[in-house]
Coordinates of C-alpha atoms in Angstrom, one line a residue:
M65 CA 35.3 119.2 137.4
T66 CA 37.1 116.7 139.6
I67 CA 40.6 117.4 140.8
R68 CA 42.9 114.4 140.6
Q69 CA 46.6 113.7 141.0
L70 CA 48.6 113.3 137.7
S71 CA 50.6 110.1 137.2
E72 CA 54.4 110.2 137.7
T73 CA 55.0 109.5 134.0
L74 CA 52.7 112.3 132.9
I75 CA 54.4 114.7 135.3
N76 CA 57.8 113.8 133.9
Q77 CA 56.5 114.3 130.3
I78 CA 55.3 117.8 131.2
A79 CA 58.6 118.6 132.8
A80 CA 60.3 117.2 129.7
G81 CA 58.4 119.8 127.6
E82 CA 60.0 122.5 129.7
V83 CA 63.5 121.2 130.3
I84 CA 64.2 119.2 127.1
E85 CA 63.1 121.3 124.1
R86 CA 65.3 119.6 121.6
P87 CA 68.4 117.2 121.4
A88 CA 70.7 120.1 122.2
S89 CA 68.8 120.7 125.5
A90 CA 69.4 117.1 126.5
A91 CA 73.1 117.4 125.5
K92 CA 73.4 120.6 127.6
E93 CA 71.9 118.9 130.7
L94 CA 74.1 115.8 130.4
I95 CA 77.3 117.8 129.9
E96 CA 76.5 119.9 132.9
N97 CA 76.0 116.8 135.0
A98 CA 79.4 115.5 133.8
L99 CA 81.1 118.8 134.7
D100 CA 79.5 118.9 138.1
A101 CA 80.9 115.3 138.6
G102 CA 84.4 116.7 138.2
A103 CA 85.1 115.2 134.7
T104 CA 88.2 116.3 132.9
R105 CA 87.3 114.4 129.7
I106 CA 83.9 114.4 128.1
E107 CA 83.0 112.6 124.9
I108 CA 79.7 113.2 123.1
A109 CA 78.5 110.9 120.3
T110 CA 75.4 111.6 118.2
A111 CA 73.4 110.1 115.3
G112 CA 70.4 111.6 113.5
G113 CA 71.1 115.1 114.9
G114 CA 70.8 113.6 118.4
K115 CA 67.3 112.3 117.8
T116 CA 68.4 108.8 117.1
L117 CA 71.4 108.7 119.5
L118 CA 73.0 110.9 122.1
R119 CA 75.7 109.4 124.2
V120 CA 77.8 111.4 126.8
T121 CA 80.8 109.7 128.4
D122 CA 82.8 111.2 131.2
N123 CA 85.5 110.3 133.7
G124 CA 83.9 112.0 136.7
C125 CA 83.3 110.6 140.1
G126 CA 80.6 108.2 139.0
M127 CA 77.5 106.9 141.0
A128 CA 77.0 104.0 143.3
P129 CA 74.3 101.4 142.4
G130 CA 71.9 102.8 145.0
E131 CA 72.3 106.3 143.6
L132 CA 71.3 105.2 140.1
E133 CA 67.7 104.6 141.2
L134 CA 67.5 108.1 142.8
A135 CA 69.1 109.8 139.8
I136 CA 66.1 109.0 137.6
R137 CA 63.6 110.3 140.1
R138 CA 62.4 113.9 139.9
H139 CA 63.9 116.4 142.3
C140 CA 66.7 114.1 143.4
T141 CA 70.1 115.9 143.2
S142 CA 73.5 115.9 144.9
K143 CA 74.1 119.5 144.1
L144 CA 71.8 121.4 146.4
D145 CA 71.2 121.3 150.1
T146 CA 68.5 123.6 151.3
D147 CA 69.6 127.1 150.2
L148 CA 68.3 128.2 146.8
L149 CA 70.2 131.4 147.2
D150 CA 73.6 129.7 147.2
I151 CA 73.8 127.7 144.0
R152 CA 77.4 126.9 142.9
T153 CA 76.8 124.1 140.4
L154 CA 75.5 124.0 136.9
G155 CA 72.6 121.6 137.5
F156 CA 70.6 121.6 140.6
R157 CA 66.9 121.0 139.8
G158 CA 67.0 117.2 139.5
E159 CA 64.6 117.1 136.5
A160 CA 66.8 116.4 133.5
L161 CA 67.3 112.6 133.7
P162 CA 63.7 111.7 134.7
S163 CA 62.4 114.1 132.0
I164 CA 64.6 112.4 129.3
G165 CA 63.6 109.0 130.5
S166 CA 59.9 109.8 130.2
V167 CA 60.2 110.6 126.5
A168 CA 63.1 108.4 125.3
R169 CA 65.0 105.2 125.9
L170 CA 67.6 106.1 128.6
S171 CA 70.4 104.1 130.1
L172 CA 72.9 105.0 132.7
L173 CA 76.1 103.1 133.2
S174 CA 78.4 104.3 136.0
R175 CA 81.2 103.2 138.4
T176 CA 82.9 105.0 141.2
A177 CA 86.7 104.9 141.9
E178 CA 86.2 102.7 144.9
A179 CA 83.9 100.1 143.3
S180 CA 85.2 96.9 141.6
E181 CA 82.4 96.9 139.1
G182 CA 79.8 99.3 137.7
A183 CA 76.0 99.3 137.6
E184 CA 73.5 100.1 134.9
I185 CA 69.8 101.2 134.9
S186 CA 67.4 101.7 132.0
V187 CA 64.3 103.8 131.6
T188 CA 62.0 103.4 128.5
G189 CA 59.2 105.9 128.2
G190 CA 59.0 106.3 131.9
K191 CA 59.1 102.6 132.7
V192 CA 62.1 101.9 135.0
E193 CA 64.0 98.6 134.9
P194 CA 65.9 97.2 137.9
V195 CA 69.6 98.1 138.5
R196 CA 71.9 95.4 137.3
P197 CA 75.7 95.0 137.5
A198 CA 77.8 95.8 134.5
A199 CA 81.4 96.3 133.5
A200 CA 82.4 99.9 133.3
N201 CA 85.3 102.3 133.5
R202 CA 85.3 105.0 136.2
G203 CA 82.8 107.7 135.4
T204 CA 79.4 107.7 133.8
V205 CA 78.0 106.9 130.4
V206 CA 74.5 108.3 129.6
E207 CA 72.9 107.0 126.4
V208 CA 69.7 108.5 125.0
R209 CA 68.1 106.7 122.1
D210 CA 64.9 107.6 120.1
L211 CA 64.4 111.0 121.8
F212 CA 60.6 111.9 122.0
F213 CA 59.5 108.5 120.7
A214 CA 57.0 108.5 123.6
T215 CA 55.7 112.0 122.6
P216 CA 55.4 111.8 118.8
A217 CA 53.8 115.3 118.6
R218 CA 57.1 116.8 119.7
L219 CA 59.0 115.1 116.9
K220 CA 56.9 117.0 114.3
F221 CA 58.4 120.2 115.5
M222 CA 62.0 119.1 115.3
K223 CA 64.2 120.7 112.7
S224 CA 66.4 118.9 110.2
E225 CA 69.1 116.6 111.4
K226 CA 71.7 119.1 110.2
A227 CA 70.1 121.9 112.2
E228 CA 69.8 119.8 115.4
A229 CA 73.4 118.6 115.0
S230 CA 74.5 122.2 114.6
A231 CA 72.7 123.2 117.8
I232 CA 74.5 120.4 119.7
S233 CA 77.8 121.7 118.3
D234 CA 77.0 125.2 119.6
V235 CA 76.3 123.8 123.1
V236 CA 79.6 122.0 123.1
R237 CA 81.5 125.1 122.0
R238 CA 80.0 127.2 124.8
M239 CA 80.8 124.6 127.4
A240 CA 84.4 124.3 126.0
I241 CA 85.0 128.0 126.3
A242 CA 83.6 128.0 129.9
F243 CA 85.8 125.1 131.0
P244 CA 89.2 125.2 129.3
H245 CA 90.7 122.6 131.6
V246 CA 88.3 119.9 130.2
R247 CA 88.8 118.0 127.0
F248 CA 85.7 117.8 124.8
V249 CA 85.2 115.5 121.8
L250 CA 82.1 115.6 119.7
S251 CA 81.6 112.8 117.1
G252 CA 79.0 110.9 115.3
S253 CA 77.8 109.4 112.0
D254 CA 76.4 112.8 110.9
R255 CA 79.4 115.0 111.6
T256 CA 83.2 115.1 111.4
T257 CA 84.9 114.8 114.8
L258 CA 85.1 118.1 116.7
E259 CA 87.8 118.0 119.4
F260 CA 88.9 120.7 121.9
P261 CA 92.0 119.6 123.8
A262 CA 92.4 120.9 127.3
T263 CA 94.3 124.1 127.6
G264 CA 94.5 124.3 131.4
T265 CA 94.4 127.9 132.6
D266 CA 95.1 129.4 129.2
R267 CA 91.6 130.5 128.4
L268 CA 92.5 132.5 125.3
A269 CA 94.0 129.4 123.8
R270 CA 90.7 127.5 124.2
I271 CA 88.8 130.5 122.8
A272 CA 91.1 130.5 119.8
Q273 CA 90.2 126.8 119.3
V274 CA 86.5 127.7 119.1
L275 CA 86.5 131.1 117.4
G276 CA 89.6 130.7 115.3
R277 CA 93.2 131.8 115.4
D278 CA 92.4 135.3 114.2
F279 CA 90.6 136.1 117.5
R280 CA 93.8 135.6 119.5
D281 CA 95.5 138.3 117.3
N282 CA 92.5 140.7 117.5
A283 CA 91.3 140.3 121.1
I284 CA 91.6 142.7 124.0
E285 CA 91.7 141.3 127.5
I286 CA 89.1 142.6 130.0
D287 CA 89.4 142.4 133.8
A288 CA 87.3 144.8 135.8
E289 CA 85.5 144.7 139.2
R290 CA 82.9 146.9 140.7
E291 CA 81.1 146.4 144.0
G292 CA 81.9 142.8 144.3
V293 CA 81.0 141.9 140.7
R294 CA 84.0 140.9 138.5
L295 CA 84.0 140.9 134.7
T296 CA 86.8 139.0 132.8
G297 CA 87.1 137.8 129.3
F298 CA 88.2 139.1 125.8
A299 CA 86.5 141.5 123.4
G300 CA 87.4 141.7 119.8
L301 CA 88.6 144.9 118.2
P302 CA 85.8 147.0 116.6
T303 CA 87.1 146.3 113.1
F304 CA 87.1 142.6 113.9
N305 CA 83.4 142.1 113.6
R306 CA 80.9 139.6 112.2
G307 CA 77.6 139.7 110.3
N308 CA 75.7 137.9 113.1
S309 CA 75.8 137.5 116.9
L310 CA 76.8 133.8 116.9
H311 CA 80.3 134.8 118.0
Q312 CA 79.2 136.4 121.3
F313 CA 79.4 134.3 124.4
A314 CA 78.4 135.2 128.0
F315 CA 78.9 133.2 131.2
V316 CA 77.7 133.9 134.7
N317 CA 79.6 132.0 137.4
G318 CA 80.7 129.6 134.7
R319 CA 77.2 129.0 133.4
P320 CA 76.6 129.8 129.7
V321 CA 73.6 132.2 129.4
Q322 CA 71.6 134.0 126.8
D323 CA 70.8 137.2 128.6
K324 CA 69.3 140.2 126.9
L325 CA 70.8 142.6 129.5
L326 CA 74.4 141.5 128.7
W327 CA 73.7 141.6 124.9
S328 CA 72.3 145.1 125.3
A329 CA 75.3 146.2 127.2
L330 CA 77.6 144.8 124.6
R331 CA 75.8 146.7 121.8
A332 CA 76.0 149.9 123.8
A333 CA 79.8 149.4 124.5
Y334 CA 80.5 149.2 120.7
A335 CA 77.7 151.8 119.8
E336 CA 79.9 154.3 117.9
T337 CA 82.6 151.9 116.7
I338 CA 80.8 149.2 114.7
P339 CA 78.5 149.9 111.6
H340 CA 74.9 149.0 111.7
G341 CA 74.2 145.4 110.9
R342 CA 77.6 144.2 112.2
Y343 CA 78.3 142.5 115.5
P344 CA 81.3 142.5 117.8
V345 CA 83.1 139.2 118.8
A346 CA 83.3 138.9 122.6
V347 CA 83.6 136.3 125.4
L348 CA 82.5 137.8 128.7
S349 CA 82.5 136.0 132.1
I350 CA 80.8 137.5 135.2
E351 CA 81.7 136.3 138.7
I352 CA 79.1 137.4 141.2
D353 CA 77.8 136.3 144.6
P354 CA 75.2 133.5 143.9
A355 CA 72.8 135.4 146.3
L356 CA 72.9 138.4 143.9
V357 CA 71.7 136.5 140.8
D358 CA 68.7 134.2 140.2
V359 CA 69.6 131.3 137.9
N360 CA 66.2 129.6 138.5
V361 CA 64.2 131.9 136.2
H362 CA 63.8 129.3 133.5
P363 CA 63.8 125.5 133.7
A364 CA 66.6 125.3 131.1
K365 CA 68.7 127.8 133.2
S366 CA 69.7 129.8 130.1
D367 CA 68.3 133.0 131.5
V368 CA 69.4 134.7 134.7
R369 CA 68.2 137.7 136.6
F370 CA 70.5 140.1 138.5
R371 CA 69.5 141.8 141.7
D372 CA 71.2 145.0 140.4
P373 CA 71.0 145.0 136.6
G374 CA 72.2 148.6 136.3
L375 CA 75.4 147.7 138.1
V376 CA 76.1 144.8 135.8
R377 CA 75.2 146.7 132.6
G378 CA 77.4 149.7 133.6
L379 CA 80.3 147.4 134.5
V380 CA 80.2 145.7 131.0
I381 CA 79.9 149.0 129.1
G382 CA 82.6 150.7 131.1
A383 CA 85.1 147.9 131.1
I384 CA 84.8 147.3 127.3
R385 CA 85.1 151.0 126.5
E386 CA 88.0 151.4 128.8
A387 CA 89.7 148.4 127.1
L388 CA 89.1 149.8 123.6
G389 CA 90.4 153.1 124.7
R390 CA 93.5 151.5 126.2
E391 CA 94.3 149.9 122.9
G392 CA 94.4 153.3 121.2
D393 CA 94.8 153.1 117.4
R394 CA 95.0 149.3 117.1
A395 CA 93.2 147.9 114.1
A396 CA 92.3 144.3 113.2
T397 CA 95.0 142.2 111.6
T398 CA 92.4 140.8 109.1
G399 CA 92.8 143.9 107.0
A400 CA 96.3 142.8 106.1
S401 CA 95.0 139.4 105.1
G402 CA 92.5 141.0 102.8
L403 CA 95.2 143.2 101.3
M404 CA 97.4 140.1 100.7
R405 CA 94.6 138.4 98.9
A406 CA 94.0 141.5 96.7
F407 CA 97.6 141.5 95.6
R408 CA 97.4 137.9 94.3
P409 CA 96.9 137.8 90.5
E410 CA 94.1 135.3 90.7
A411 CA 92.1 137.6 93.0
Q412 CA 91.9 140.3 90.4
H413 CA 89.8 138.5 87.9
P414 CA 88.5 135.3 89.4
A415 CA 85.9 134.7 86.8
A416 CA 88.0 135.7 83.7
P417 CA 88.1 133.0 81.0
W418 CA 91.5 131.4 80.3
T419 CA 93.4 132.6 77.3
P420 CA 96.9 131.6 76.1
A421 CA 98.0 135.3 76.5
A422 CA 97.1 135.2 80.2
S423 CA 99.0 132.0 81.0
P424 CA 102.1 132.5 83.1
Y425 CA 103.9 129.9 81.0
R426 CA 103.4 131.7 77.7
P427 CA 106.6 132.4 75.6
F428 CA 108.5 135.5 76.7
E429 CA 107.6 138.6 74.7
P430 CA 110.3 141.2 74.5
A431 CA 109.3 144.7 75.6
A432 CA 110.2 146.1 72.2
S433 CA 107.4 144.1 70.6
M434 CA 104.8 145.5 72.9
P435 CA 102.5 148.0 71.3
R436 CA 103.6 151.5 72.2
R437 CA 100.1 152.5 73.2
A438 CA 99.9 149.7 75.8
A439 CA 103.2 150.5 77.2
Q440 CA 102.3 154.2 77.6
A441 CA 99.0 153.2 79.2
G442 CA 100.8 151.0 81.7
F443 CA 103.2 153.8 82.6
A444 CA 100.4 156.3 82.9
E445 CA 98.6 154.1 85.5
F446 CA 101.5 154.6 87.9
A447 CA 102.4 158.2 87.0
T448 CA 99.0 159.9 87.5
P449 CA 99.2 163.3 89.1
S450 CA 97.3 162.0 92.1
A451 CA 100.3 159.8 93.1
R452 CA 102.9 161.8 95.1
S453 CA 106.5 160.5 95.2
E454 CA 108.3 162.4 98.0
P455 CA 110.9 159.9 99.1
V456 CA 112.2 161.7 102.2
F457 CA 110.6 164.8 103.7
A458 CA 113.0 167.5 104.6
A459 CA 110.8 169.2 107.2
Q460 CA 108.9 166.8 109.3
Q461 CA 106.8 167.8 112.3
P462 CA 108.8 167.3 115.6
V463 CA 107.9 164.2 117.4
P464 CA 107.6 164.0 121.2
D465 CA 110.7 161.8 121.7
D466 CA 114.1 161.3 120.0
A467 CA 113.1 158.1 118.2
P468 CA 113.0 158.3 114.4
P469 CA 109.4 158.8 113.1
Q470 CA 109.3 155.3 111.6
H471 CA 109.8 153.8 115.1
H472 CA 106.4 155.1 116.0
P473 CA 103.5 152.5 115.7
L474 CA 102.2 154.2 112.6
G475 CA 105.6 155.1 111.2
A476 CA 106.6 158.1 109.1
A477 CA 104.6 159.4 106.0
R478 CA 106.3 158.6 102.7
A479 CA 103.7 159.4 100.1
Q480 CA 100.1 160.3 99.4
L481 CA 98.2 158.3 96.8
H482 CA 95.1 159.5 95.0
E483 CA 94.8 162.4 97.4
N484 CA 93.2 160.1 100.0
Y485 CA 95.6 157.4 101.2
I486 CA 98.8 158.1 103.2
V487 CA 101.6 155.5 102.9
A488 CA 103.8 155.4 106.0
Q489 CA 106.9 153.4 106.6
T490 CA 107.1 151.6 110.0
Q491 CA 110.0 149.8 111.6
D492 CA 108.9 146.4 110.3
G493 CA 106.6 147.2 107.4
L494 CA 104.2 149.8 106.0
V495 CA 100.9 151.3 106.8
I496 CA 98.2 152.6 104.5
V497 CA 95.9 155.2 106.1
D498 CA 92.5 156.5 104.9
Q499 CA 93.1 160.2 105.7
H500 CA 89.4 161.1 105.7
A501 CA 88.3 158.2 108.0
A502 CA 91.2 158.8 110.3
H503 CA 90.7 162.5 110.7
E504 CA 86.9 162.0 111.1
R505 CA 87.6 159.8 114.1
L506 CA 90.0 162.4 115.6
V507 CA 87.4 165.2 115.2
F508 CA 84.7 163.1 116.7
E509 CA 86.7 162.2 119.8
A510 CA 87.6 165.8 120.3
M511 CA 83.9 166.8 120.1
R512 CA 82.8 164.0 122.4
N513 CA 85.4 165.0 125.0
A514 CA 84.1 168.6 124.9
L515 CA 80.6 167.3 125.1
H516 CA 81.4 165.3 128.3
S517 CA 83.6 167.9 129.9
R518 CA 81.0 170.7 130.2
A519 CA 77.3 171.1 130.2
V520 CA 75.6 171.0 126.8
P521 CA 74.1 174.4 125.8
A522 CA 70.3 174.4 126.0
Q523 CA 67.6 176.3 124.2
A524 CA 64.5 177.3 126.1
L525 CA 61.1 176.5 124.6
L526 CA 58.8 179.4 124.1
I527 CA 55.9 177.1 125.1
P528 CA 56.8 174.1 127.3
E529 CA 55.8 170.8 125.8
I530 CA 53.7 168.6 128.1
V531 CA 54.1 164.8 127.8
D532 CA 51.5 162.6 129.5
L533 CA 53.0 159.5 131.1
P534 CA 52.2 156.9 133.8
E535 CA 53.2 158.1 137.3
D536 CA 55.9 155.5 137.6
D537 CA 57.6 156.8 134.4
C538 CA 57.3 160.4 135.7
D539 CA 58.9 159.4 139.0
R540 CA 61.9 157.8 137.2
L541 CA 62.4 160.7 134.9
V542 CA 62.3 163.3 137.6
A543 CA 64.8 161.3 139.6
H544 CA 67.3 161.8 136.7
A545 CA 66.4 165.4 136.0
E546 CA 69.9 166.7 137.1
E547 CA 71.6 164.3 134.8
F548 CA 69.4 165.4 131.9
A549 CA 70.1 169.1 132.7
T550 CA 73.8 168.6 132.1
L551 CA 72.9 167.3 128.6
G552 CA 70.7 170.3 127.8
L553 CA 67.3 168.7 128.6
G554 CA 65.3 170.6 131.2
I555 CA 62.3 168.8 132.6
E556 CA 60.0 169.1 135.6
R557 CA 56.9 167.5 137.0
F558 CA 53.6 168.8 135.7
G559 CA 50.9 167.2 137.8
P560 CA 50.6 163.6 138.8
G561 CA 50.9 162.0 135.3
A562 CA 52.8 164.5 133.1
I563 CA 56.3 165.9 132.4
A564 CA 56.9 169.5 131.2
V565 CA 59.8 169.9 128.8
R566 CA 61.2 173.4 129.2
E567 CA 64.6 173.1 127.5
T568 CA 66.2 170.9 124.8
P569 CA 69.8 170.6 123.6
A570 CA 70.6 173.5 121.3
M571 CA 72.8 171.4 119.0
L572 CA 69.8 169.1 118.2
G573 CA 67.8 172.0 116.8
E574 CA 64.1 171.3 116.3
M575 CA 63.3 167.9 117.7
D576 CA 60.5 165.6 118.8
A577 CA 60.6 166.2 122.5
T578 CA 57.7 164.0 123.2
G579 CA 59.3 161.0 121.4
L580 CA 62.6 161.6 123.2
I581 CA 60.9 161.7 126.7
R582 CA 59.0 158.5 126.0
Q583 CA 62.2 156.8 124.8
L584 CA 64.0 157.8 127.9
A585 CA 61.2 156.6 130.1
D586 CA 61.2 153.2 128.4
E587 CA 65.0 152.9 128.9
L588 CA 64.7 153.9 132.6
A589 CA 62.0 151.3 133.1
E590 CA 64.0 148.5 131.5
W591 CA 67.6 149.3 132.4
D592 CA 67.5 152.0 135.0
T593 CA 69.8 154.1 132.8
A594 CA 68.9 156.6 130.1
N595 CA 71.5 156.7 127.4
G596 CA 69.2 157.7 124.5
L597 CA 69.8 161.5 124.8
K598 CA 73.6 161.0 125.1
A599 CA 73.5 158.7 122.1
K600 CA 71.6 161.3 120.1
L601 CA 74.2 164.0 120.9
E602 CA 77.1 161.7 120.1
Y603 CA 75.4 160.7 116.8
L604 CA 75.1 164.4 115.9
A605 CA 78.8 164.9 116.9
A606 CA 79.8 162.0 114.7
T607 CA 77.8 163.5 111.7
M608 CA 79.4 166.9 112.3
A609 CA 82.9 165.3 112.5
C610 CA 82.3 163.5 109.2
H611 CA 81.5 166.8 107.4
G612 CA 84.2 168.7 109.2
S613 CA 87.2 166.4 108.7
V614 CA 89.8 166.3 106.0
R615 CA 88.0 165.4 102.8
S616 CA 89.1 162.8 100.3
G617 CA 90.9 164.5 97.4
R618 CA 92.8 167.0 99.4
R619 CA 96.6 167.1 99.0
M620 CA 98.4 167.1 102.3
R621 CA 101.9 168.3 103.1
P622 CA 104.4 165.9 104.7
E623 CA 104.2 167.6 108.1
E624 CA 100.4 167.4 107.9
M625 CA 100.5 163.7 107.2
N626 CA 102.9 163.0 110.0
A627 CA 100.9 165.2 112.4
L628 CA 97.8 163.1 111.6
L629 CA 99.7 159.9 112.3
R630 CA 101.0 161.1 115.6
Q631 CA 97.5 162.3 116.6
M632 CA 96.1 158.9 115.7
E633 CA 98.6 157.2 118.0
A634 CA 97.5 159.4 120.9
T635 CA 93.7 159.0 120.3
P636 CA 91.7 156.1 121.7
G637 CA 89.7 154.2 119.1
S638 CA 91.4 155.7 116.1
G639 CA 91.8 152.3 114.5
Q640 CA 88.2 152.7 113.1
C641 CA 86.1 155.7 111.9
N642 CA 82.7 156.7 113.4
H643 CA 81.0 154.2 111.0
G644 CA 83.1 151.2 112.1
R645 CA 85.4 151.1 109.0
P646 CA 89.1 150.6 109.5
T647 CA 91.2 153.8 109.3
Y648 CA 94.4 152.0 108.3
I649 CA 95.8 148.7 107.2
E650 CA 99.2 147.5 108.2
L651 CA 101.4 145.2 106.1
K652 CA 104.4 143.6 107.8
L653 CA 107.7 143.3 105.9
S654 CA 107.4 139.5 106.1
D655 CA 104.1 139.8 104.2
I656 CA 105.7 141.9 101.5
E657 CA 108.6 139.5 101.2
R658 CA 106.1 136.7 100.8
L659 CA 104.4 138.5 98.0
F660 CA 107.7 138.6 96.1
G661 CA 108.6 135.1 97.0
R662 CA 111.6 136.1 99.1
S663 CA 110.4 134.0 102.1

């Protein structure tokens, strides 16, 4: 077999298969180029989901006519000198434009601030046309038409126009969050115009533009630093969660990334606060020395590799948990919105057929003409024995300061409904508390604090269990033996390729020690941390807390209800139970007045 040199066109087409996977990949590369050029306004226009047309216009520094010829050559870039360990720009490989030009009809129109006129160059399926003068504003316009027309096989694997357009929208949203000082406009024949005005240094305002106004009201600011790695951003309250992970954004040195290490850390941070199948909403930004992170792992630069992944993972988990604990008993404001919708008459029976009797414009019917049975039934609905009506409690539990109880965040208990819900009056509204869910969280936090403050009792095995593992796994497990001992797991080396388990946590009872050891070995190999055992103990503590807390259906005295409210205010994370459900809903006085048409 003869070795031969591939043609430049074929080389570019191969590179296009790695760098330009779909129209959204091309949009990402072109937007990154515009940002690196110092643009403050970027407009993206599409047609056919980006397959027919993709145009990116910016007001950046522009390119001189001589630079246009270099821009469409492979490995030509203005963003990198000689040090691959010091990358401070979004794009640096010099592959995007020649790759796009080899599989599409590409044109570049650009003008610098000093030039009196602009210049334009075109590439069609790898064939380059000469540079020609052209009228242009300052900045650059990159137009891509008929993407993949030169490689028809790739077109067969494209998704629908709607799906491709949605992928481009996602790229623009991520870039908009990362660069709040830049104005982004996305338009086209296949979409309504999507615009993100610049917000300057107010990053939360830009995030609210992308994720919605509710995120601003339910976000916790994060700012932490450890060993030169800084984490900033916003994390949503546990009760403000979603059914998928599309509302999670991560950035490393301003670069949007899809990194499994960061997603794993995010899941671990919310482990006991969000129910299974739900996902937190978060925007995380990591600033790190470029020499400590490899952004050249993948041609699309969406994956990164940290030199110390354990440090980054621990920083993310610790910072988010500290922020959640700092917020204490705060719960999502969306609970009040749901309560407001439930109070509206149309929300009670949305599918009920229309009848004259149900019309709000029906003739007035005096109360005397109502059937007596119906009137009695309506009264009984509000006078059931399960509804307590104790207007003012004579003996309330003393509070730590001189302020009236209703001046506390969760107010003063006024009633207990259906032996499960506590109604409390606050300074500017009311709060409805699920007594079982709230006390469950309090018991769990107390058990977890006890779990972490002293060594977990261990039970010795009559016959040690021997687990065969590769030597590397054995070395990693033995290195963490002291940490495991504090959690009640006693292990030691048993030959070159085996671990002997001599003690297990007493509170776990009979357990699969072999399965646990293999799980811990896998975690250590991937993350250099072993949280599986601690997670099992905390899960058991949560289960015990659920069965040991105040049950639904128990009548509580006024002092007990107030004591529960004060304890919730002092306990981190009491805004949701161990299963991720909210423990209380707050309704402001303005919301109540709106229900009655008073405002």
